[in-house]
XYZ file of C-alpha atoms in Angstrom:
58
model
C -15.289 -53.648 46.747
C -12.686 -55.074 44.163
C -10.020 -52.836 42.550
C -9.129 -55.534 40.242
C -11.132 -58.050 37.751
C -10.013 -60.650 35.538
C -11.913 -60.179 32.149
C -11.462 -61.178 28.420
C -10.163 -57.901 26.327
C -11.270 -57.598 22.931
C -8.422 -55.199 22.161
C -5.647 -57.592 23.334
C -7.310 -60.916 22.645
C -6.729 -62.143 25.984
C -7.668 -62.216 29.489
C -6.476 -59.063 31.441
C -6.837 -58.021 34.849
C -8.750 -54.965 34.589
C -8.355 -52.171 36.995
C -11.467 -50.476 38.508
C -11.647 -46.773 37.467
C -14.653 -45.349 39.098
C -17.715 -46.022 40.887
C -20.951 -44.856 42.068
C -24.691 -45.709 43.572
C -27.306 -45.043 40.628
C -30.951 -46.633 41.743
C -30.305 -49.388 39.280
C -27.353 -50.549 41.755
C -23.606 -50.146 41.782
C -22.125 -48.676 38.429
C -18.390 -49.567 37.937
C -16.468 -48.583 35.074
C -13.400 -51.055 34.882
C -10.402 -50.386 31.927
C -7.665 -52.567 30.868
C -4.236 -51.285 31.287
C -2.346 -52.685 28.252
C -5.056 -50.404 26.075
C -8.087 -47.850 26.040
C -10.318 -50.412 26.538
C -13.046 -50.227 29.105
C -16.545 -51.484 30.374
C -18.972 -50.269 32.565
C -20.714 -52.738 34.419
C -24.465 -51.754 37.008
C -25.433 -54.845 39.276
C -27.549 -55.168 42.499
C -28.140 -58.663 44.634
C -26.373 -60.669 41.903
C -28.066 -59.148 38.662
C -25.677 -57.133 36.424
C -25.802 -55.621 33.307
C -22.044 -55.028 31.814
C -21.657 -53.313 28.437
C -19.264 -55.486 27.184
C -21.707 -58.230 26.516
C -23.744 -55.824 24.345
């Protein structure tokens, strides 16, 4: 279980490390909401055995 992820924020225009703001078990897998701290930028991203879907590639 990571607390922190290294992902490119559209608001800054960089790569941040994101901090993980809150989790939980849905049948779909593991849904993890993860926010940048510089801004109010976040994602959520759902993944199970190495298939994700994250919301900021939408």
């Amino acid at each position: 279980m990571a607390l922190e992820l290294d992902h490119e924020c559209p608001n800054c225009g960089e790569e941040k490390t994101f901090y993980r703001a809150a989790s939980t078990t849905l049948h779909l897998g593991e849904k993890v909401k993860w926010h940048c701290p510089d801004c109010d930028y976040g994602f959520v991203r759902i993944g199970d055995n190495g298939t994700a879907v994250d919301s900021s590639t939408a």
